[in-house]
């Protein structure tokens, strides 16, 4: 396993241990799905209904093949096509993927030493973050031709857009809005679940006026109010990938794409052999 990935796993694991020690993970939802769904259910049973953050489960609508070698970092449905950003030094890049077959239609490698992270398309540009290089690269999304770059402080994790600004995570409990022309920060928002900070915010997607966010190394997606940072609900995707398809090699949930035209939700994970179209239902 590459050293960068090992460091990232260790940092995230240490963060969760620290939060658990502080008593923060006992809240209804924030890290309940890091183990299994029974932990969240048990916590909910001890919490008055009015004080719980709503939790949603899922139905699988369709299952599509996904490259099990793709270390998925970002996912987006755009112009009736699926785009993906992948990570790991030496294998990072951008892809356009055929949904039904999982075939890579075209791709653009990201050179070393960069570790690719989240991506989003806004206007005629595709933006791709890097983990620790402090650089975001821009491309013509139709050709994957690189046409610019930006520098930023700290780490890059997830990226989405509200149609005007870029919205970025860095693995903390905060997300920031950035100007797409300058990459300057224009707004910072703390993400909380009933007052408790939600750390390890990762891949992002704009869905019907909400920000949906993977929580690193968990099977949970947070539905976030972009005005307040409050978690409106948790989507529990425990066991969506069968145990028989898991390798234990960091194959965690990571990747949300929304097809607004057909109201379809797609999810996948790092090194997963499947991509799922799902529908939500309240628990």
Tab-separated table of C-alpha atoms in Angstrom:
chain	number	residue	atom	x	y	z
A	1	UNK	CA	0.000	0.000	0.000
A	2	UNK	CA	1.437	3.439	-0.899
A	3	UNK	CA	2.758	5.472	1.998
A	4	UNK	CA	0.410	8.372	1.239
A	5	UNK	CA	-2.613	6.113	1.530
A	6	UNK	CA	-1.317	4.617	4.754
A	7	UNK	CA	-0.847	8.063	6.247
A	8	UNK	CA	-4.341	9.065	5.207
A	9	UNK	CA	-5.863	5.957	6.759
A	10	UNK	CA	-3.878	6.490	9.966
A	11	UNK	CA	-4.867	10.154	10.212
A	12	UNK	CA	-8.533	9.407	9.726
A	13	UNK	CA	-8.441	6.500	12.186
A	14	UNK	CA	-6.696	8.640	14.804
A	15	UNK	CA	-9.298	11.336	14.307
A	16	UNK	CA	-12.118	8.885	14.963
A	17	UNK	CA	-10.410	7.512	18.063
A	18	UNK	CA	-9.964	11.056	19.372
A	19	UNK	CA	-13.629	11.872	18.781
A	20	UNK	CA	-14.735	8.658	20.426
A	21	UNK	CA	-12.591	9.466	23.470
A	22	UNK	CA	-14.228	12.852	23.692
A	23	UNK	CA	-17.644	11.201	23.672
A	24	UNK	CA	-18.683	12.729	20.379
A	25	UNK	CA	-19.500	9.590	18.461
A	26	UNK	CA	-22.416	8.774	20.703
A	27	UNK	CA	-24.599	11.237	18.839
A	28	UNK	CA	-27.312	9.870	16.597
A	29	UNK	CA	-25.599	9.211	13.341
A	30	UNK	CA	-22.284	10.977	12.929
A	31	UNK	CA	-20.039	7.902	12.974
A	32	UNK	CA	-22.544	5.168	13.804
A	33	UNK	CA	-22.177	3.491	10.435
A	34	UNK	CA	-18.413	3.070	10.771
A	35	UNK	CA	-19.149	-0.247	12.435
A	36	UNK	CA	-22.514	-1.733	11.563
A	37	UNK	CA	-26.065	-0.450	11.423
A	38	UNK	CA	-26.951	-2.033	14.783
A	39	UNK	CA	-24.776	0.533	16.624
A	40	UNK	CA	-26.759	3.429	15.126
A	41	UNK	CA	-30.045	1.676	15.829
A	42	UNK	CA	-29.066	1.099	19.446
A	43	UNK	CA	-28.124	4.746	19.870
A	44	UNK	CA	-31.433	5.824	18.331
A	45	UNK	CA	-33.352	3.603	20.740
A	46	UNK	CA	-31.889	5.568	23.642
A	47	UNK	CA	-32.629	8.960	22.085
A	48	UNK	CA	-36.058	10.641	22.093
A	49	UNK	CA	-37.510	10.636	18.586
A	50	UNK	CA	-37.732	14.430	18.476
A	51	UNK	CA	-33.992	14.703	19.160
A	52	UNK	CA	-32.801	12.305	16.471
A	53	UNK	CA	-31.374	13.327	13.148
A	54	UNK	CA	-33.480	11.550	10.488
A	55	UNK	CA	-31.857	8.450	9.010
A	56	UNK	CA	-32.540	6.966	5.589
A	57	UNK	CA	-31.889	3.540	4.206
A	58	UNK	CA	-32.003	2.568	0.538
A	59	UNK	CA	-33.361	0.372	-2.196
A	60	UNK	CA	-31.087	-0.690	-5.044
A	61	UNK	CA	-32.637	0.356	-8.356
A	62	UNK	CA	-29.836	-0.813	-10.661
A	63	UNK	CA	-26.362	-2.320	-10.371
A	64	UNK	CA	-23.654	-1.452	-12.894
A	65	UNK	CA	-20.082	-2.713	-13.284
A	66	UNK	CA	-17.279	-0.533	-11.933
A	67	UNK	CA	-13.528	-0.845	-12.413
A	68	UNK	CA	-12.241	-2.581	-9.243
A	69	UNK	CA	-8.872	-0.924	-9.833
A	70	UNK	CA	-10.333	2.606	-9.668
A	71	UNK	CA	-9.461	4.380	-6.403
A	72	UNK	CA	-12.547	6.586	-6.703
A	73	UNK	CA	-12.145	10.123	-5.370
A	74	UNK	CA	-14.823	12.084	-7.236
A	75	UNK	CA	-17.895	11.184	-9.270
A	76	UNK	CA	-20.207	13.359	-11.367
A	77	UNK	CA	-23.018	12.907	-13.859
A	78	UNK	CA	-22.822	15.638	-16.508
A	79	UNK	CA	-24.265	16.004	-20.002
A	80	UNK	CA	-25.720	12.487	-19.749
A	81	UNK	CA	-22.250	11.089	-19.052
A	82	UNK	CA	-20.416	9.744	-16.016
A	83	UNK	CA	-17.099	11.299	-14.986
A	84	UNK	CA	-14.713	10.012	-12.338
A	85	UNK	CA	-11.538	11.200	-10.628
A	86	UNK	CA	-9.181	8.565	-9.248
A	87	UNK	CA	-6.375	8.674	-6.694
A	88	UNK	CA	-3.074	7.085	-5.673
A	89	UNK	CA	0.281	8.434	-6.792
A	90	UNK	CA	1.110	7.000	-10.188
A	91	UNK	CA	-2.440	5.887	-11.029
A	92	UNK	CA	-4.412	9.111	-10.474
A	93	UNK	CA	-6.405	10.611	-13.312
A	94	UNK	CA	-9.686	11.612	-14.886
A	95	UNK	CA	-12.083	9.302	-16.679
A	96	UNK	CA	-15.257	9.338	-18.667
A	97	UNK	CA	-16.984	6.030	-18.005
A	98	UNK	CA	-19.794	4.257	-19.833
A	99	UNK	CA	-22.448	3.678	-17.178
A	100	UNK	CA	-23.918	0.416	-18.423
A	101	UNK	CA	-20.665	-1.409	-19.169
A	102	UNK	CA	-18.241	0.294	-16.790
A	103	UNK	CA	-15.875	0.744	-19.733
A	104	UNK	CA	-13.469	3.691	-19.615
A	105	UNK	CA	-14.330	5.770	-22.678
A	106	UNK	CA	-11.372	8.135	-22.289
A	107	UNK	CA	-8.952	9.118	-19.591
A	108	UNK	CA	-6.307	11.653	-18.669
A	109	UNK	CA	-3.548	10.537	-16.278
A	110	UNK	CA	-2.376	12.861	-13.502
A	111	UNK	CA	1.394	12.935	-13.316
A	112	UNK	CA	3.451	12.145	-10.234
A	113	UNK	CA	3.825	13.238	-7.499
A	114	UNK	CA	0.165	14.294	-7.461
A	115	UNK	CA	-2.531	12.249	-5.703
A	116	UNK	CA	-5.855	12.968	-7.421
A	117	UNK	CA	-8.875	13.882	-5.332
A	118	UNK	CA	-12.380	15.292	-5.914
A	119	UNK	CA	-13.551	16.803	-9.173
A	120	UNK	CA	-16.453	18.813	-10.541
A	121	UNK	CA	-17.554	20.323	-13.853
A	122	UNK	CA	-18.737	23.935	-13.876
A	123	UNK	CA	-19.290	25.745	-17.144
A	124	UNK	CA	-16.731	24.605	-19.697
A	125	UNK	CA	-14.150	23.605	-17.060
A	126	UNK	CA	-13.472	20.464	-15.111
A	127	UNK	CA	-11.717	21.109	-11.780
A	128	UNK	CA	-9.640	18.396	-10.099
A	129	UNK	CA	-8.156	18.623	-6.608
A	130	UNK	CA	-4.982	17.004	-5.329
A	131	UNK	CA	-4.586	15.639	-1.842
A	132	UNK	CA	-1.385	17.198	-0.498
A	133	UNK	CA	0.137	19.006	-3.472
A	134	UNK	CA	-1.813	22.204	-2.793
A	135	UNK	CA	-2.889	22.371	-6.439
A	136	UNK	CA	-6.158	22.239	-8.322
A	137	UNK	CA	-5.969	21.616	-12.056
A	138	UNK	CA	-8.501	22.748	-14.651
A	139	UNK	CA	-9.357	21.041	-17.921
A	140	UNK	CA	-11.653	21.477	-20.883
A	141	UNK	CA	-14.180	18.859	-19.825
A	142	UNK	CA	-14.991	17.907	-23.423
A	143	UNK	CA	-11.387	17.058	-24.325
A	144	UNK	CA	-9.606	16.590	-20.970
A	145	UNK	CA	-7.031	19.124	-22.140
A	146	UNK	CA	-5.440	20.847	-19.153
A	147	UNK	CA	-5.792	24.622	-19.333
A	148	UNK	CA	-4.858	25.982	-15.923
A	149	UNK	CA	-4.135	25.458	-12.240
A	150	UNK	CA	-4.674	27.072	-8.834
A	151	UNK	CA	-2.774	26.894	-5.554
A	152	UNK	CA	-4.423	26.454	-2.165
A	153	UNK	CA	-3.381	25.820	1.432
A	154	UNK	CA	-4.042	22.535	3.192
A	155	UNK	CA	-5.395	19.317	1.782
A	156	UNK	CA	-7.916	18.759	-0.990
A	157	UNK	CA	-10.600	16.082	-0.567
A	158	UNK	CA	-14.048	16.593	-2.120
A	159	UNK	CA	-15.442	19.066	-4.643
A	160	UNK	CA	-18.896	20.024	-5.916
A	161	UNK	CA	-20.767	23.123	-7.084
A	162	UNK	CA	-24.021	24.941	-6.428
A	163	UNK	CA	-23.942	26.160	-10.020
A	164	UNK	CA	-22.101	29.369	-9.138
A	165	UNK	CA	-19.299	28.576	-6.687
A	166	UNK	CA	-16.997	25.652	-6.107
A	167	UNK	CA	-17.597	23.875	-2.782
A	168	UNK	CA	-14.632	22.026	-1.290
A	169	UNK	CA	-13.840	19.766	1.665
A	170	UNK	CA	-10.430	19.142	3.227
A	171	UNK	CA	-11.098	16.225	5.592
A	172	UNK	CA	-12.074	18.427	8.522
A	173	UNK	CA	-15.552	19.373	9.734
A	174	UNK	CA	-15.566	22.505	7.552
A	175	UNK	CA	-16.390	23.046	3.908
A	176	UNK	CA	-15.475	26.134	1.914
A	177	UNK	CA	-16.926	27.981	-1.054
A	178	UNK	CA	-14.393	29.138	-3.660
A	179	UNK	CA	-14.522	31.525	-6.580
A	180	UNK	CA	-14.216	29.416	-9.762
A	181	UNK	CA	-12.171	32.125	-11.475
A	182	UNK	CA	-9.602	32.728	-8.716
A	183	UNK	CA	-10.082	29.775	-6.338
A	184	UNK	CA	-10.215	32.281	-3.477
A	185	UNK	CA	-12.269	31.278	-0.433
A	186	UNK	CA	-15.521	33.240	-0.251
A	187	UNK	CA	-17.304	31.376	2.558
A	188	UNK	CA	-16.518	28.792	5.240
A	189	UNK	CA	-19.151	26.609	6.882
A	190	UNK	CA	-18.827	24.282	9.876
A	191	UNK	CA	-20.731	21.008	9.520
A	192	UNK	CA	-22.491	19.869	12.684
A	193	UNK	CA	-24.970	17.197	13.714
A	194	UNK	CA	-27.108	18.745	16.458
A	195	UNK	CA	-24.155	20.786	17.662
A	196	UNK	CA	-21.491	18.106	17.262
A	197	UNK	CA	-18.821	18.744	14.575
A	198	UNK	CA	-18.775	16.109	11.836
A	199	UNK	CA	-15.146	15.420	10.963
A	200	UNK	CA	-13.649	13.680	7.902
A	201	UNK	CA	-16.038	15.245	5.377
A	202	UNK	CA	-14.951	13.782	2.052
A	203	UNK	CA	-16.517	13.486	-1.426
A	204	UNK	CA	-19.315	16.000	-2.080
A	205	UNK	CA	-22.367	16.245	-4.330
A	206	UNK	CA	-25.004	18.966	-4.760
A	207	UNK	CA	-28.445	17.291	-4.648
A	208	UNK	CA	-31.667	19.318	-4.786
A	209	UNK	CA	-30.277	22.248	-2.832
A	210	UNK	CA	-28.433	20.106	-0.286
A	211	UNK	CA	-24.794	19.100	-0.015
A	212	UNK	CA	-24.369	15.354	0.286
A	213	UNK	CA	-21.061	14.260	1.773
A	214	UNK	CA	-19.312	10.962	2.294
A	215	UNK	CA	-17.738	10.604	5.729
A	216	UNK	CA	-14.315	9.046	5.286
A	217	UNK	CA	-14.098	5.358	6.215
A	218	UNK	CA	-17.793	5.038	6.991
A	219	UNK	CA	-20.884	3.797	5.166
A	220	UNK	CA	-22.717	7.061	5.867
A	221	UNK	CA	-23.628	10.027	3.711
A	222	UNK	CA	-24.517	13.294	5.443
A	223	UNK	CA	-27.233	15.510	3.960
A	224	UNK	CA	-26.090	19.039	4.808
A	225	UNK	CA	-27.954	22.349	4.777
A	226	UNK	CA	-25.652	24.668	2.749
A	227	UNK	CA	-26.933	27.717	4.633
A	228	UNK	CA	-26.396	26.528	8.206
A	229	UNK	CA	-24.043	23.539	7.963
A	230	UNK	CA	-26.507	21.447	9.967
A	231	UNK	CA	-26.902	17.787	9.066
A	232	UNK	CA	-30.473	17.340	7.868
A	233	UNK	CA	-30.257	13.570	7.693
A	234	UNK	CA	-28.002	10.545	7.416
A	235	UNK	CA	-28.089	7.972	4.619
A	236	UNK	CA	-27.018	4.586	5.935
A	237	UNK	CA	-25.506	2.497	3.129
A	238	UNK	CA	-24.264	-0.305	5.365
A	239	UNK	CA	-23.827	-3.580	3.471
A	240	UNK	CA	-24.703	-2.131	0.060
A	241	UNK	CA	-21.523	-3.793	-1.230
A	242	UNK	CA	-21.747	-7.485	-0.273
A	243	UNK	CA	-18.993	-8.842	1.948
A	244	UNK	CA	-18.025	-11.289	-0.785
A	245	UNK	CA	-17.088	-8.284	-2.983
A	246	UNK	CA	-14.971	-6.588	-0.331
A	247	UNK	CA	-11.210	-7.038	-0.250
A	248	UNK	CA	-10.431	-5.118	2.935
A	249	UNK	CA	-7.900	-3.083	0.957
A	250	UNK	CA	-9.355	0.342	1.769
A	251	UNK	CA	-12.448	-0.391	-0.347
A	252	UNK	CA	-14.647	2.160	1.407
A	253	UNK	CA	-17.717	4.035	0.225
A	254	UNK	CA	-16.641	7.086	-1.770
A	255	UNK	CA	-18.445	8.551	-4.744
A	256	UNK	CA	-21.833	10.235	-5.170
A	257	UNK	CA	-23.288	11.401	-8.485
A	258	UNK	CA	-26.715	12.896	-9.116
A	259	UNK	CA	-28.541	12.893	-12.442
A	260	UNK	CA	-30.877	15.868	-12.006
A	261	UNK	CA	-32.667	15.340	-15.330
A	262	UNK	CA	-33.845	11.848	-14.365
A	263	UNK	CA	-33.628	12.216	-10.578
A	264	UNK	CA	-31.161	9.338	-10.240
A	265	UNK	CA	-28.637	8.822	-7.442
A	266	UNK	CA	-25.447	6.848	-8.070
A	267	UNK	CA	-22.965	5.694	-5.420
A	268	UNK	CA	-19.788	3.639	-5.484
A	269	UNK	CA	-16.551	3.252	-3.553
A	270	UNK	CA	-12.810	2.980	-3.834
A	271	UNK	CA	-11.812	-0.260	-5.555
A	272	UNK	CA	-15.443	-1.383	-5.774
A	273	UNK	CA	-16.493	-3.704	-8.581
A	274	UNK	CA	-20.000	-2.248	-8.615
A	275	UNK	CA	-21.716	1.123	-8.970
A	276	UNK	CA	-25.257	1.409	-7.616
A	277	UNK	CA	-28.286	3.452	-8.528
A	278	UNK	CA	-30.322	3.827	-5.352
A	279	UNK	CA	-33.523	5.332	-4.026
A	280	UNK	CA	-33.941	6.481	-0.436
A	281	UNK	CA	-36.499	5.530	2.159
A	282	UNK	CA	-36.871	6.722	5.767
A	283	UNK	CA	-35.770	4.325	8.476
